[in-house]
């Protein structure tokens, strides 16, 4: 934890100077105090990550300093330093909330090891505190976890947009949490008492999607034995999420545009105009501006949808949130199974290094799979199966069966396209021709899975 703030409190200047010099050399930011009163003042003002405090000081004892710091900032990690250690001293320090105590004179290597351990505890305490605050805000299945600056900016925009009744367009890669944001917008809107309905425009054929949205009258098509209202009617005064709007066909784009402009529609096979009162939220992992420019998405519909826009950052731009999210998913899985899971240091490092092409959804699936493969309560790096990217070529049959269906498909697709590109020397046109792939679709997949090509 390079750059961490460490406060050392001791009434012996030589000890202050020596310890500060050693820890400054490790990359830490050092704060010092020559007594207990000053230590409490510096701690209140500078909010250090770790405090090393001498047990015996003339104006205020180390235990008194410990108590005051813990009262002001319970997550601050404190270690007691003493030349006169005893069992009673150790027990009392632990009771007051000290992590440990160091016996003077303190060896340089021992000091470095203990400080690294203590800062690890401090980081975990802050993550747990932030996690509890997030969990307290929302129901578990609707929680948006994160404290990174990039996510905070998106959430601030989300809160402002919720109060309006304007159409919202949510942009972001697959797995970044677009539906969670849409639900949060609904909860904060005037139509929060109404239903929240969602449809995936890329998962249904054009005909099925049209009937899902608009409903149909009796006899509108073969098998339509009775009339059925669509989602636009069922949404009433609530919110209608059009997920993966970029996959909607041109014909349906035109019909949706008419709904947004006139707030009226007809069921399939119907002749009576119905009123649409729902608020629309659209989401897509595509670059709609580019899709519009290249003629694959209607320009007039894009302008109608792009009234208010939220762009969600990918997880690779939210480094501070990876461990926070991983701990959240571990706690959720642990509660459902009645077990406590933890991340071993190697696993934490592996999570931090991985680029997360599948974003938060991939992280959730990786954690859930790891709990199935782990031999004990501690999740090891090997349980994550991250060493080779998606790792499809190295998955055992047990690991494949532990994967959710969608992730298994995506893992194989990434592996397949990566091998195809390699076989064609990274040439996209040659790969598309040889393996019967659409070039534009192949380019999108290469970008989505963060694969390398040679043009």
Coordinates of N, CA and C in Angstrom, one line a residue, residues 45-155:
X45 N -6.6 15.2 12.5 CA -6.5 16.1 11.4 C -6.1 15.4 10.1
X46 N -5.2 14.4 10.2 CA -4.6 13.7 9.0 C -5.2 12.4 8.6
X47 N -6.0 11.8 9.5 CA -6.6 10.5 9.2 C -5.7 9.5 8.7
X48 N -4.7 9.1 9.5 CA -3.7 8.1 9.0 C -4.3 6.7 8.9
X49 N -3.6 5.9 8.0 CA -4.1 4.5 7.8 C -3.6 3.6 8.9
X50 N -2.5 4.0 9.5 CA -1.9 3.1 10.6 C -1.2 4.1 11.6
X51 N -1.4 3.7 12.9 CA -0.7 4.4 14.0 C 0.1 3.5 14.8
X52 N 1.4 3.9 15.0 CA 2.3 3.1 15.9 C 2.5 4.0 17.1
X53 N 2.1 3.6 18.2 CA 2.1 4.5 19.4 C 2.9 3.8 20.6
X54 N 3.8 4.6 21.2 CA 4.5 4.1 22.3 C 3.6 3.9 23.5
X55 N 3.8 2.9 24.3 CA 2.9 2.6 25.4 C 3.0 3.6 26.5
X56 N 4.3 4.0 26.8 CA 4.6 4.9 27.9 C 5.0 6.3 27.5
X57 N 4.2 7.3 27.6 CA 4.5 8.6 27.3 C 4.1 9.5 28.4
X58 N 4.8 10.6 28.8 CA 4.5 11.4 30.0 C 3.1 12.1 30.0
X59 N 2.7 12.6 28.8 CA 1.4 13.4 28.9 C 0.2 12.5 28.7
X60 N 0.3 11.4 28.0 CA -0.9 10.5 27.7 C -0.4 9.2 27.3
X61 N -0.9 8.1 27.9 CA -0.4 6.8 27.6 C -0.8 6.3 26.2
X62 N -0.1 5.3 25.7 CA -0.5 4.7 24.5 C -1.9 4.1 24.5
X63 N -2.3 3.5 25.6 CA -3.6 3.0 25.7 C -4.7 4.1 25.6
X64 N -4.4 5.2 26.2 CA -5.4 6.3 26.1 C -5.5 6.9 24.7
X65 N -4.3 6.9 24.0 CA -4.3 7.4 22.6 C -5.1 6.4 21.8
X66 N -4.9 5.1 22.1 CA -5.6 4.0 21.3 C -7.1 4.2 21.5
X67 N -7.5 4.4 22.7 CA -9.0 4.5 22.9 C -9.6 5.7 22.2
X68 N -8.9 6.9 22.3 CA -9.4 8.0 21.6 C -9.5 7.9 20.1
X69 N -8.4 7.3 19.5 CA -8.4 7.2 18.1 C -9.5 6.2 17.6
X70 N -9.7 5.1 18.4 CA -10.7 4.2 18.0 C -12.1 4.8 18.1
X71 N -12.3 5.7 19.1 CA -13.6 6.3 19.2 C -13.9 7.2 18.0
X72 N -12.8 7.9 17.6 CA -13.0 8.9 16.4 C -13.1 8.2 15.1
X73 N -12.2 7.1 14.9 CA -12.1 6.5 13.6 C -11.9 5.0 13.9
X74 N -13.0 4.2 14.1 CA -12.9 2.8 14.4 C -12.1 1.9 13.4
X75 N -12.1 2.4 12.1 CA -11.4 1.6 11.1 C -9.8 1.8 11.1
X76 N -9.4 2.8 11.8 CA -7.9 3.1 11.9 C -7.2 1.9 12.6
X77 N -6.1 1.4 12.0 CA -5.4 0.3 12.7 C -4.3 0.9 13.6
X78 N -4.2 0.4 14.8 CA -3.3 0.9 15.8 C -2.4 -0.2 16.3
X79 N -1.1 0.0 16.4 CA -0.2 -1.0 17.0 C 0.5 -0.3 18.2
X80 N 0.7 -1.0 19.3 CA 1.4 -0.5 20.5 C 2.9 -0.9 20.4
X81 N 3.7 0.1 20.7 CA 5.2 -0.2 20.9 C 5.6 -0.1 22.3
X82 N 6.3 -1.1 22.8 CA 6.8 -1.0 24.2 C 8.1 -1.8 24.4
X83 N 8.8 -1.3 25.4 CA 10.1 -2.1 25.7 C 9.8 -3.0 26.9
X84 N 8.6 -2.9 27.5 CA 8.3 -3.7 28.7 C 7.0 -4.5 28.5
X85 N 7.1 -5.4 27.5 CA 5.9 -6.2 27.2 C 5.6 -7.2 28.3
X86 N 4.3 -7.4 28.5 CA 3.8 -8.4 29.5 C 2.5 -8.9 29.0
X87 N 2.1 -10.1 29.5 CA 0.8 -10.7 29.1 C -0.3 -9.7 29.4
X88 N -0.3 -9.0 30.5 CA -1.4 -8.1 30.9 C -1.4 -7.0 29.9
X89 N -0.3 -6.4 29.5 CA -0.2 -5.3 28.6 C -0.8 -5.7 27.3
X90 N -0.4 -6.9 26.8 CA -0.9 -7.4 25.5 C -2.4 -7.6 25.5
X91 N -2.9 -8.2 26.6 CA -4.4 -8.4 26.7 C -5.2 -7.1 26.7
X92 N -4.7 -6.2 27.5 CA -5.4 -4.9 27.6 C -5.4 -4.1 26.3
X93 N -4.2 -4.2 25.6 CA -4.1 -3.5 24.3 C -5.1 -4.1 23.2
X94 N -5.2 -5.4 23.2 CA -6.1 -6.1 22.3 C -7.6 -5.8 22.7
X95 N -7.9 -5.7 23.9 CA -9.2 -5.4 24.4 C -9.6 -4.0 23.9
X96 N -8.7 -3.1 23.9 CA -8.9 -1.7 23.5 C -9.0 -1.6 22.0
X97 N -8.6 -2.6 21.2 CA -8.7 -2.5 19.8 C -7.4 -2.5 19.0
X98 N -6.3 -2.7 19.7 CA -5.0 -2.7 19.0 C -4.9 -4.0 18.2
X99 N -4.3 -3.8 17.0 CA -4.1 -5.0 16.2 C -3.0 -5.9 16.7
X100 N -1.9 -5.3 17.3 CA -0.8 -6.1 17.8 C 0.1 -5.1 18.6
X101 N 1.2 -5.7 19.1 CA 2.2 -4.8 19.8 C 3.6 -5.2 19.3
X102 N 4.5 -4.2 19.3 CA 5.8 -4.4 18.8 C 6.8 -4.2 20.0
X103 N 7.7 -5.1 20.2 CA 8.7 -5.0 21.3 C 9.9 -4.3 20.9
X104 N 10.3 -3.2 21.6 CA 11.5 -2.5 21.3 C 12.7 -3.2 21.9
X105 N 13.9 -3.1 21.3 CA 14.1 -2.5 20.0 C 13.5 -3.3 18.8
X106 N 13.0 -2.6 17.8 CA 12.3 -3.3 16.7 C 13.3 -3.5 15.6
X107 N 13.4 -4.7 15.2 CA 14.3 -5.1 14.1 C 13.7 -4.5 12.8
X108 N 14.6 -4.0 11.9 CA 14.1 -3.4 10.6 C 13.2 -4.3 9.8
X109 N 13.6 -5.6 9.6 CA 12.8 -6.5 8.8 C 11.5 -6.8 9.5
X110 N 11.5 -6.9 10.8 CA 10.3 -7.2 11.5 C 9.3 -6.0 11.4
X111 N 9.8 -4.8 11.5 CA 9.0 -3.6 11.4 C 8.3 -3.5 10.0
X112 N 9.1 -3.8 8.9 CA 8.5 -3.8 7.6 C 7.4 -4.8 7.4
X113 N 7.7 -6.0 7.9 CA 6.7 -7.1 7.8 C 5.4 -6.7 8.5
X114 N 5.5 -6.3 9.8 CA 4.4 -6.0 10.6 C 3.6 -4.8 10.0
X115 N 4.3 -3.8 9.5 CA 3.6 -2.6 8.9 C 2.8 -3.1 7.6
X116 N 3.4 -3.9 6.8 CA 2.7 -4.4 5.6 C 1.4 -5.2 6.0
X117 N 1.6 -6.0 7.0 CA 0.4 -6.8 7.5 C -0.7 -5.8 8.0
X118 N -0.3 -4.9 8.8 CA -1.2 -3.9 9.4 C -1.9 -3.1 8.4
X119 N -1.2 -2.7 7.3 CA -1.9 -1.9 6.3 C -2.8 -2.8 5.4
X120 N -2.5 -4.0 5.3 CA -3.5 -5.0 4.7 C -4.7 -5.0 5.5
X121 N -4.6 -5.1 6.8 CA -5.8 -5.1 7.7 C -6.6 -3.8 7.5
X122 N -5.8 -2.7 7.4 CA -6.5 -1.4 7.3 C -7.3 -1.3 6.0
X123 N -6.7 -1.8 4.9 CA -7.4 -1.8 3.6 C -8.6 -2.6 3.7
X124 N -8.6 -3.8 4.3 CA -9.7 -4.6 4.4 C -10.8 -4.0 5.2
X125 N -10.4 -3.3 6.3 CA -11.4 -2.6 7.2 C -12.1 -1.5 6.4
X126 N -11.4 -0.8 5.6 CA -12.1 0.3 4.8 C -13.0 -0.3 3.8
X127 N -12.6 -1.4 3.1 CA -13.4 -2.1 2.1 C -14.7 -2.6 2.8
X128 N -14.6 -3.2 3.9 CA -15.8 -3.7 4.6 C -16.7 -2.6 5.1
X129 N -16.1 -1.5 5.5 CA -17.0 -0.4 5.9 C -17.8 0.2 4.7
X130 N -17.0 0.4 3.6 CA -17.7 0.9 2.4 C -18.8 -0.1 1.9
X131 N -18.4 -1.4 2.0 CA -19.4 -2.4 1.6 C -20.7 -2.4 2.4
X132 N -20.5 -2.3 3.7 CA -21.7 -2.2 4.6 C -22.5 -1.0 4.3
X133 N -21.9 0.1 4.0 CA -22.6 1.3 3.6 C -23.4 1.1 2.4
X134 N -22.8 0.5 1.4 CA -23.5 0.2 0.1 C -24.7 -0.8 0.3
X135 N -24.4 -1.8 1.1 CA -25.5 -2.8 1.3 C -26.7 -2.2 2.1
X136 N -26.4 -1.2 2.9 CA -27.5 -0.6 3.6 C -28.4 0.2 2.8
X137 N -27.9 0.7 1.6 CA -28.6 1.6 0.7 C -29.8 0.9 0.0
X138 N -29.5 -0.3 -0.5 CA -30.4 -1.0 -1.4 C -30.6 -2.5 -1.0
X139 N -31.6 -3.1 -1.6 CA -31.8 -4.5 -1.4 C -30.6 -5.2 -2.1
X140 N -30.2 -6.4 -1.6 CA -29.0 -7.0 -2.2 C -29.0 -7.2 -3.7
X141 N -30.2 -7.6 -4.2 CA -30.3 -7.9 -5.7 C -30.3 -6.6 -6.5
X142 N -30.4 -5.4 -5.9 CA -30.5 -4.2 -6.6 C -29.3 -3.2 -6.2
X143 N -28.3 -3.7 -5.5 CA -27.3 -2.9 -5.0 C -26.3 -2.5 -6.1
X144 N -25.9 -1.2 -6.2 CA -24.8 -0.8 -7.1 C -23.6 -0.6 -6.2
X145 N -22.6 -1.5 -6.3 CA -21.5 -1.4 -5.4 C -20.3 -0.7 -6.1
X146 N -19.7 0.2 -5.4 CA -18.6 0.9 -6.0 C -18.3 2.3 -5.3
X147 N -17.0 2.7 -5.3 CA -16.7 4.0 -4.7 C -15.6 4.7 -5.6
X148 N -15.4 4.1 -6.8 CA -14.4 4.8 -7.7 C -15.0 6.1 -8.2
X149 N -14.1 7.0 -8.6 CA -14.5 8.3 -9.1 C -15.3 8.2 -10.4
X150 N -14.9 7.3 -11.2 CA -15.6 7.2 -12.5 C -17.1 6.7 -12.3
X151 N -17.3 5.8 -11.4 CA -18.7 5.3 -11.1 C -19.5 6.4 -10.4
X152 N -18.8 7.1 -9.5 CA -19.5 8.1 -8.7 C -20.1 9.2 -9.7
X153 N -19.3 9.5 -10.7 CA -19.8 10.5 -11.7 C -21.1 10.0 -12.4
X154 N -21.1 8.7 -12.8 CA -22.3 8.2 -13.4 C -23.5 8.1 -12.5
X155 N -23.2 7.8 -11.2 CA -24.3 7.7 -10.3 C -24.9 9.0 -9.9

